[in-house]
Amino acid sequence: MSGEVPIPEPPGLPLIGHLAELDRELPIRSFISLADKYGEIYRLRLPGRSLVVCSSHRLIDELCDEKRFLKVPKGALHEIRQGVHDGLFTARLEEPNWGIAHRVLMPAFGPVSIRGMFDEMHDISSQLAMKWARYGPHHPIEVPDDFTRLALDTLALCSMGYRFNSYYTSELHPFVAAMGDFLTESGNRPNRTMPSWFYRKEDAKYWQDIETLRTTADEVLQERKNHPSDRKDLLTAMLKGVDPKTGQHMSDSSITDNLITFLIAGHETTSGLLSFAFYELLKHPEAYRKAQQEVDMVIGKGPITVEHMSKLPYIAAVLRETLRVDSPISQYALTAKEETLLAGKYLIRPDETIGVLIKKAHCDPAVFGADAEQFKPERMLDEPFNKLPKNAWKPFGNGLRGCIGRPFAWQEATLAMAILLQNFNFVLDDPGYSLALKQTLTLKPRGFRMRASLRDGLTASQLENRLAGKEISPASPQGIVRNGSNSATTNGHSGKPMTVLYGSNSGTCESLAQRIASEASHRGFRISRLDHLDTANGSLPKGEPVVIITASYEGQPPDNAAHFVSWIESLKGETALEGVQYTVFGVGHREWAQTFHRIPKLIDSKLSEAGATRIADLGLADVGSGDAFVDFESWEDGVFWPALAKQYGTSSDESDVLQGASLKVTVTSPRSSTLRQDVMDGLVVSTRTLTAEGEPVKKHIEITLPSDQTYRAGDYLAVLPINPKPVVERAMRRFHLPWDSHVTISSDEISYLPTNTSLPAHNILGAYVELSQPATKRNIAGLVEATKDQDAKEALKKLASESYEEVLAKRISVLDLLEKYPSVDLPLGVFLSMLPPMRVRQYSISSSPLWNPSHVTLTFSLLEAPSKSGQGMHLGVASTYMASLQPGDTLHVAVRPSHAAFHLPQDVENTPVICVAAGAGIAPFRGFVQERAAMIAAGRKLAPATLFFGCRRPGRDDLYAEELAEWEKEGAIRVVRAYSRDPGAKYRYVQDALLGEEEAVLEAWRTGVKMFICGSRAVGDSVRAAVMRIAREEARREGKDDSDEHLSEWWEGLRNTRYASDVFD
Ligand SMILES: Cc1cc2nc3c(=O)[nH]c(=O)nc-3n(C[C@H](O)[C@H](O)[C@H](O)COP(=O)(O)OP(=O)(O)OC[C@H]3O[C@@H](n4cnc5c(N)ncnc54)[C@H](O)[C@@H]3O)c2cc1C
Ligand SMILES: NC(=O)c1ccc[n+]([C@@H]2O[C@H](COP(=O)([O-])OP(=O)(O)OC[C@H]3O[C@@H](n4cnc5c(N)ncnc54)[C@H](OP(=O)(O)O)[C@@H]3O)[C@@H](O)[C@H]2O)c1
Ligand code: HEM
Ligand SMILES: Cc1cc2nc3c(=O)[nH]c(=O)nc-3n(C[C@H](O)[C@H](O)[C@H](O)COP(=O)(O)O)c2cc1C
């Protein structure tokens, strides 16, 4: 046709075409990735069919024209059709049964009928709430599983008066099990590549499942026919309803088809919506708080009624926004009625399927702006929602074939949200959890667990009464109370109760919290609770010390403290927390000058403003200039324990510097070695050294992600390392432990070490503790006690006092001291209790999912230098560990999303990019460039990008030089290099290169460039200074204010909008 432009498609393979492009477990990952690469439209040739995938608003708007495009059940829908024939979901439009059922059932899904189902929906939601209440606050809830039970039980009850009672049995009802397997197989069948006999077993199971589904539904139907009832459910509507057009009733087989159809179409979708909604709320504390406040204001503590359902605009916005960013049905299929040109240029034939990729179209920046990928319920409040362009939000499908169950799902989801937010506070079970997907017919979060604690001091039986609409006796007189049991309680200790709460991403504050908890029993306290701050959202205990230890991240709370901070920020009045006695210790890094210690300071002041009593002054540690453990110990000894002794009449003495003595250790040497049974997540695919012999080593490692993990270029990989073998050997040697010795640790105090189980000593020393942290003063005092040698005593005492600076400067560890002073006879248990737990290290991912969505690469510098202590080499724990890995090795990893701003701009076609990196700081930018190269190879035209890269010498540590040269040729990047140790180089450092290219930088700035900076903190500072210099010159030329203060404010104000930096030492 004239004006036709070819639809881009990836290079395919004979026979299977593009099948290999699709991730079998998570096809959506491939569909999105291909859309990122090829743009708004692409074609895939799959066995026996051609699929054109569209993902921009403008194309989808056009596809919603029912005169040109219609739904024809193909692929998985065709397979489901074998079980439910021409039921509503799988029928062809022209089939008479579709028309009859559609017209009979439309009124049954109308507002009046759905209101009539409220009580039964309430019944099932209440069962869910009671189950969670009885679990208690520390039970990890399998969120999608429990919402699936909710959706299934609600549908079965409201559609046919049948109770699956999923909350009361651990086994799935046979109908539910059959349906799950049937749906999974229906999804697999279209992608079969082997002859049919190969799948005999699967086929037999598939038909058997269909038989189970149909027999059960037939029985329900017969039962109702035999015992007619006046229930106002969908079954009654189907039995009694008359099609106004034909005057016909629905046939029995059509009723059976549709009974099963409702369960199929309605259960995964609604449970997916609720699961994603809770995930998003937990990740967005501000939205969580607003949603809960709305429930509190509109419904209060009383019974929830059907009238409330339309009075919760914020909850509605949360559900809409969830369906936008996390559509459970991510894609649906259409067919062109006849050959047609889409967007006036893409030829679509009627024999091919059109995939409407709403998950991607819902994030079209042309409609939703540059922050389209972010969850922001505000944009879905009624007013902006109603102003959205036509067909911009399509989670329920389109037109005549749109979802008939939408009002049903809406009422059910609104009610469940309201009941749950009214009565519970939620936290992520793993605060570091980031969304992983599971795909069957629909999408759901995978591995998403949360914990629920009852609000307002409610007990489970009080909740039962409230849900039943009965009066309940008032909550605990304290007003703010703890719910249920505590996560960590020291058994067998008397003493005054104490709560310890922490906000921590990478484990420093968590281990400080553990330290204080271990110490408490020696000071006359017992730990009533040790948990992360979010578990105290909305409830702080009174009448006992509450110790809060927290870090800040870019001025924001750590992942597990965001809800708590949002809560205390919202507290009004000076008495809200009266009776709470607290103290705060903050850990920060001075390099984040603007937001140094922001969160601990904020918590300290907010609690005080809300009427809580500060029992000890705020303590602060700067990990940029010292060591958190050391500063913490000084605060504990100098401020915290003495203040507590004064307030509570307990002892402030360091009663027992050998505090670990209550860790009892038994060492055995078994004759046979026991194999380790580590459960490892990531798999090493390959490793290579990027630097020339003699240069400081930088390496590249490729890792297969755990199957459910996804990532974006710019994200991080957290790696849980193992201590370098030579360091473990030093410890083993010092404690005279044979290599096969086993250790059993028993402790009646809180310990992060595995207790009451026999483990190899090298495993404990290798995997559980940090061996190279500087010794604290208290550690050294412990060593003094453990030696009889007077000289050693004196030397150590000096180190713990006037020479302590030396310990810090040289990073002298306890192990270093034990080696230096052989007379110290320290029990192994005491040594272990002195060490902080092993923590993860983060690495910028240096690949793009467009290269491979299930593999990541890292680019890292090996830290290996003569130890500052003068004793041997300092081997960086994680970098040495990763450098030692070989292909086939497994390791513990997790993807951690980076700041929302640290990703390629959404509008890659029009937003130029400048990246500035030195050394291993190139990591995220390799991912960016790889992504751009993939897009260009797919035929997209991108705005220009420049990489300023600093290294030492050409051909020596000029990382990825060959790859970058290829990518430069393809137009994915322009590289400007600075060589710090090559006297002939044009630029020495990246900042010199920026200044040298000032004109180009300014020009890019004017055209809306987005800048990214990555490397060591020092590099970050140098780049900042260079940009400010360029800006100053420009300001001068334009006669504007060019003071340092003004420029500094200007630059800070642009953070995370015009530029994003990821810098760390
Ligand atoms: C968000 C983020 C992304 C990152 N991305 C990357 C990346 O892509 N690539 C990369 O290479 N790194 C990256 N890093 C840094 C990385 O996380 C680690 O910090 C780094 O690899 C060192 O870890 P390690 O376990 O090997 O060293 P550790 O065992 O943690 O040792 C480091 C500590 O030892 C101290 N030390 C240094 N030299 C000596 C010495 N001679 N004697 C005694 N003590 C010494 C240091 O001051 C430091 O406190 C990133 C960091 C962050 C926060
Ligand atoms: N996302 C992140 O936060 C992230 C990601 C990756 C890496 N990193 C961190 O970045 C750092 C990079 O270390 P590396 O070992 O890869 O680097 P490197 O090899 O030691 O240095 C690379 C280049 O940077 C130069 N340089 C040193 N100080 C500089 C300064 N103040 N301004 C500009 N250039 C400077 C060096 O010059 P000389 O010849 O003068 O030394 C060298 O040419 C590490 O600390 C790593 O942990 C962070
Ligand atoms: C949040 C929850 C839900 C979502 C996101 C959702 C989404 C959708 C979508 C996208 C379609 C169109 C599919 C296509 O074009 O192939 C659809 C159709 C359908 N849905 Fe839903 N749905 C939900 C809940 C429900 C519920 C609770 C029921 C039943 C009570 C239901 C019953 C149906 C039926 C019968 C169809 C087919 C309509 C027809 O073609 O006539 N859905 N749904
Ligand atoms: C990405 C990043 C951002 C940070 N932002 C801040 C900050 O804004 N203010 C601050 O005082 N410290 C900041 N820090 C330093 C941390 O608070 C410090 O590393 C602390 O030890 C982390 O504690 P944790 O291990 O318990 O999470 C930041 C650290 C990182 C890695």
GROMACS .gro file of C-alpha atoms in nm, residues 697-918:
model
  222
  697VAL     CA    1   4.265  -0.495   3.858
  698LYS     CA    2   3.916  -0.426   3.728
  699LYS     CA    3   3.694  -0.716   3.636
  700HIS     CA    4   3.379  -0.795   3.447
  701ILE     CA    5   3.147  -1.069   3.566
  702GLU     CA    6   2.829  -1.202   3.404
  703ILE     CA    7   2.565  -1.349   3.632
  704THR     CA    8   2.234  -1.523   3.562
  705LEU     CA    9   1.968  -1.366   3.779
  706PRO     CA   10   1.727  -1.571   3.983
  707SER     CA   11   1.441  -1.648   3.747
  708ASP     CA   12   1.193  -1.404   3.897
  709GLN     CA   13   1.417  -1.098   3.903
  710THR     CA   14   1.401  -0.817   3.653
  711TYR     CA   15   1.616  -0.507   3.626
  712ARG     CA   16   1.665  -0.178   3.448
  713ALA     CA   17   1.991  -0.037   3.323
  714GLY     CA   18   2.128   0.170   3.613
  715ASP     CA   19   1.998  -0.058   3.892
  716TYR     CA   20   2.226  -0.226   4.145
  717LEU     CA   21   2.302  -0.580   4.235
  718ALA     CA   22   2.347  -0.647   4.605
  719VAL     CA   23   2.601  -0.922   4.667
  720LEU     CA   24   2.632  -1.106   4.996
  721PRO     CA   25   3.002  -1.196   5.001
  722ILE     CA   26   3.220  -1.444   5.181
  723ASN     CA   27   3.539  -1.336   5.356
  724PRO     CA   28   3.864  -1.388   5.166
  725LYS     CA   29   4.010  -1.729   5.245
  726PRO     CA   30   4.347  -1.592   5.368
  727VAL     CA   31   4.166  -1.381   5.628
  728VAL     CA   32   3.951  -1.673   5.744
  729GLU     CA   33   4.267  -1.882   5.764
  730ARG     CA   34   4.429  -1.617   5.984
  731ALA     CA   35   4.138  -1.640   6.226
  732MET     CA   36   4.134  -2.020   6.221
  733ARG     CA   37   4.505  -2.025   6.289
  734ARG     CA   38   4.480  -1.776   6.574
  735PHE     CA   39   4.214  -1.988   6.745
  736HIS     CA   40   4.397  -2.314   6.665
  737LEU     CA   41   4.098  -2.449   6.480
  738PRO     CA   42   4.155  -2.739   6.240
  739TRP     CA   43   3.996  -2.672   5.901
  740ASP     CA   44   3.725  -2.935   5.957
  741SER     CA   45   3.627  -2.813   6.302
  742HIS     CA   46   3.263  -2.749   6.370
  743VAL     CA   47   3.114  -2.485   6.594
  744THR     CA   48   2.784  -2.494   6.780
  745ILE     CA   49   2.676  -2.160   6.918
  746SER     CA   50   2.425  -2.141   7.196
  747SER     CA   51   2.311  -1.810   7.326
  748ASP     CA   52   2.018  -1.694   7.531
  749GLU     CA   53   2.067  -1.347   7.392
  750ILE     CA   54   1.978  -1.214   7.053
  751SER     CA   55   2.239  -1.317   6.805
  752TYR     CA   56   2.269  -1.285   6.430
  753LEU     CA   57   2.477  -1.598   6.430
  754PRO     CA   58   2.317  -1.935   6.365
  755THR     CA   59   2.252  -2.090   6.705
  756ASN     CA   60   2.206  -2.446   6.828
  757THR     CA   61   2.331  -2.600   6.509
  758SER     CA   62   2.668  -2.740   6.430
  759LEU     CA   63   2.842  -2.559   6.145
  760PRO     CA   64   3.199  -2.566   6.015
  761ALA     CA   65   3.403  -2.298   6.188
  762HIS     CA   66   3.532  -2.165   5.856
  763ASN     CA   67   3.172  -2.127   5.744
  764ILE     CA   68   3.086  -1.909   6.044
  765LEU     CA   69   3.404  -1.705   6.008
  766GLY     CA   70   3.370  -1.687   5.631
  767ALA     CA   71   3.003  -1.618   5.579
  768TYR     CA   72   2.853  -1.462   5.890
  769VAL     CA   73   3.090  -1.198   6.028
  770GLU     CA   74   3.302  -0.906   5.912
  771LEU     CA   75   3.661  -0.982   6.011
  772SER     CA   76   3.833  -0.659   5.906
  773GLN     CA   77   3.637  -0.385   6.080
  774PRO     CA   78   3.843  -0.165   6.314
  775ALA     CA   79   3.832  -0.278   6.677
  776THR     CA   80   3.617  -0.067   6.906
  777LYS     CA   81   3.739   0.064   7.242
  778ARG     CA   82   3.520  -0.190   7.414
  779ASN     CA   83   3.666  -0.470   7.203
  780ILE     CA   84   4.016  -0.364   7.307
  781ALA     CA   85   3.911  -0.346   7.672
  782GLY     CA   86   3.793  -0.705   7.630
  783LEU     CA   87   4.136  -0.803   7.504
  784VAL     CA   88   4.300  -0.632   7.804
  785GLU     CA   89   4.097  -0.854   8.033
  786ALA     CA   90   4.189  -1.164   7.840
  787THR     CA   91   4.564  -1.136   7.885
  788LYS     CA   92   4.784  -1.178   8.189
  789ASP     CA   93   5.085  -1.031   8.017
  790GLN     CA   94   5.145  -0.688   8.171
  791ASP     CA   95   5.320  -0.541   7.866
  792ALA     CA   96   5.039  -0.646   7.640
  793LYS     CA   97   4.785  -0.509   7.887
  794GLU     CA   98   4.957  -0.171   7.894
  795ALA     CA   99   4.996  -0.152   7.518
  796LEU     CA  100   4.633  -0.243   7.461
  797LYS     CA  101   4.507  -0.002   7.727
  798LYS     CA  102   4.696   0.274   7.552
  799LEU     CA  103   4.539   0.180   7.222
  800ALA     CA  104   4.195   0.193   7.378
  801SER     CA  105   4.256   0.542   7.510
  802GLU     CA  106   4.506   0.803   7.394
  803SER     CA  107   4.621   0.606   7.086
  804TYR     CA  108   4.278   0.504   6.972
  805GLU     CA  109   4.299   0.737   6.668
  806GLU     CA  110   4.571   0.505   6.541
  807VAL     CA  111   4.329   0.211   6.548
  808LEU     CA  112   4.087   0.403   6.333
  809ALA     CA  113   4.342   0.549   6.095
  810LYS     CA  114   4.507   0.214   6.036
  811ARG     CA  115   4.178   0.023   6.053
  812ILE     CA  116   4.326  -0.221   6.306
  813SER     CA  117   4.089  -0.509   6.355
  814VAL     CA  118   4.039  -0.735   6.657
  815LEU     CA  119   4.207  -1.011   6.456
  816ASP     CA  120   4.507  -0.784   6.388
  817LEU     CA  121   4.539  -0.724   6.763
  818LEU     CA  122   4.503  -1.090   6.851
  819GLU     CA  123   4.785  -1.170   6.612
  820LYS     CA  124   5.000  -0.891   6.748
  821TYR     CA  125   4.943  -0.993   7.110
  822PRO     CA  126   4.962  -1.374   7.126
  823SER     CA  127   4.925  -1.373   7.502
  824VAL     CA  128   4.561  -1.267   7.471
  825ASP     CA  129   4.357  -1.576   7.540
  826LEU     CA  130   4.019  -1.481   7.404
  827PRO     CA  131   3.743  -1.740   7.396
  828LEU     CA  132   3.608  -1.794   7.044
  829GLY     CA  133   3.256  -1.702   7.159
  830VAL     CA  134   3.375  -1.363   7.282
  831PHE     CA  135   3.563  -1.303   6.958
  832LEU     CA  136   3.254  -1.383   6.752
  833SER     CA  137   3.035  -1.158   6.959
  834MET     CA  138   3.277  -0.869   6.897
  835LEU     CA  139   3.235  -0.889   6.521
  836PRO     CA  140   2.963  -0.717   6.315
  837PRO     CA  141   2.750  -0.938   6.092
  838MET     CA  142   2.844  -0.979   5.727
  839ARG     CA  143   2.671  -0.715   5.513
  840VAL     CA  144   2.592  -0.690   5.145
  841ARG     CA  145   2.781  -0.467   4.903
  842GLN     CA  146   2.608  -0.304   4.611
  843TYR     CA  147   2.735  -0.290   4.254
  844SER     CA  148   2.598  -0.091   3.963
  845ILE     CA  149   2.472  -0.328   3.698
  846SER     CA  150   2.677  -0.269   3.383
  847SER     CA  151   2.439  -0.429   3.135
  848SER     CA  152   2.095  -0.363   2.991
  849PRO     CA  153   1.795  -0.597   2.992
  850LEU     CA  154   1.771  -0.530   2.618
  851TRP     CA  155   2.094  -0.725   2.586
  852ASN     CA  156   1.966  -0.999   2.813
  853PRO     CA  157   1.679  -0.957   3.059
  854SER     CA  158   1.784  -1.250   3.277
  855HIS     CA  159   2.159  -1.184   3.291
  856VAL     CA  160   2.346  -0.895   3.445
  857THR     CA  161   2.708  -0.793   3.427
  858LEU     CA  162   2.906  -0.606   3.691
  859THR     CA  163   3.223  -0.403   3.653
  860PHE     CA  164   3.427  -0.383   3.967
  861SER     CA  165   3.762  -0.275   4.105
  862LEU     CA  166   3.946  -0.533   4.307
  863LEU     CA  167   4.042  -0.385   4.642
  864GLU     CA  168   4.379  -0.536   4.725
  865ALA     CA  169   4.638  -0.313   4.894
  866PRO     CA  170   4.896  -0.336   5.171
  867SER     CA  171   4.693  -0.311   5.486
  868LYS     CA  172   4.702   0.022   5.662
  869SER     CA  173   4.758  -0.169   5.985
  870GLY     CA  174   5.086  -0.290   5.844
  871GLN     CA  175   4.980  -0.652   5.886
  872GLY     CA  176   4.958  -0.821   5.547
  873MET     CA  177   4.727  -0.719   5.268
  874HIS     CA  178   4.388  -0.558   5.295
  875LEU     CA  179   4.158  -0.765   5.076
  876GLY     CA  180   3.819  -0.608   5.006
  877VAL     CA  181   3.564  -0.867   5.112
  878ALA     CA  182   3.318  -0.852   4.823
  879SER     CA  183   3.556  -0.753   4.544
  880THR     CA  184   3.799  -1.034   4.639
  881TYR     CA  185   3.512  -1.278   4.664
  882MET     CA  186   3.375  -1.184   4.322
  883ALA     CA  187   3.720  -1.189   4.169
  884SER     CA  188   3.757  -1.548   4.289
  885LEU     CA  189   3.437  -1.672   4.128
  886GLN     CA  190   3.444  -1.900   3.827
  887PRO     CA  191   3.179  -1.983   3.567
  888GLY     CA  192   2.929  -2.222   3.723
  889ASP     CA  193   2.976  -2.082   4.075
  890THR     CA  194   2.668  -1.962   4.255
  891LEU     CA  195   2.634  -1.660   4.478
  892HIS     CA  196   2.369  -1.476   4.679
  893VAL     CA  197   2.246  -1.174   4.488
  894ALA     CA  198   1.943  -0.946   4.471
  895VAL     CA  199   1.853  -0.666   4.232
  896ARG     CA  200   1.806  -0.335   4.410
  897PRO     CA  201   1.639  -0.055   4.215
  898SER     CA  202   1.843   0.262   4.191
  899HIS     CA  203   1.698   0.610   4.232
  900ALA     CA  204   1.416   0.671   3.985
  901ALA     CA  205   1.624   0.945   3.824
  902PHE     CA  206   1.922   0.721   3.756
  903HIS     CA  207   1.784   0.565   3.439
  904LEU     CA  208   1.792   0.660   3.073
  905PRO     CA  209   1.528   0.922   2.999
  906GLN     CA  210   1.190   0.786   2.891
  907ASP     CA  211   1.190   1.003   2.584
  908VAL     CA  212   1.516   0.871   2.441
  909GLU     CA  213   1.436   1.007   2.099
  910ASN     CA  214   1.441   1.368   2.216
  911THR     CA  215   1.649   1.389   2.535
  912PRO     CA  216   2.028   1.409   2.488
  913VAL     CA  217   2.244   1.239   2.750
  914ILE     CA  218   2.584   1.314   2.902
  915CYS     CA  219   2.749   1.053   3.124
  916VAL     CA  220   3.058   1.127   3.329
  917ALA     CA  221   3.258   0.842   3.484
  918ALA     CA  222   3.601   0.747   3.609
   0.00000   0.00000   0.00000
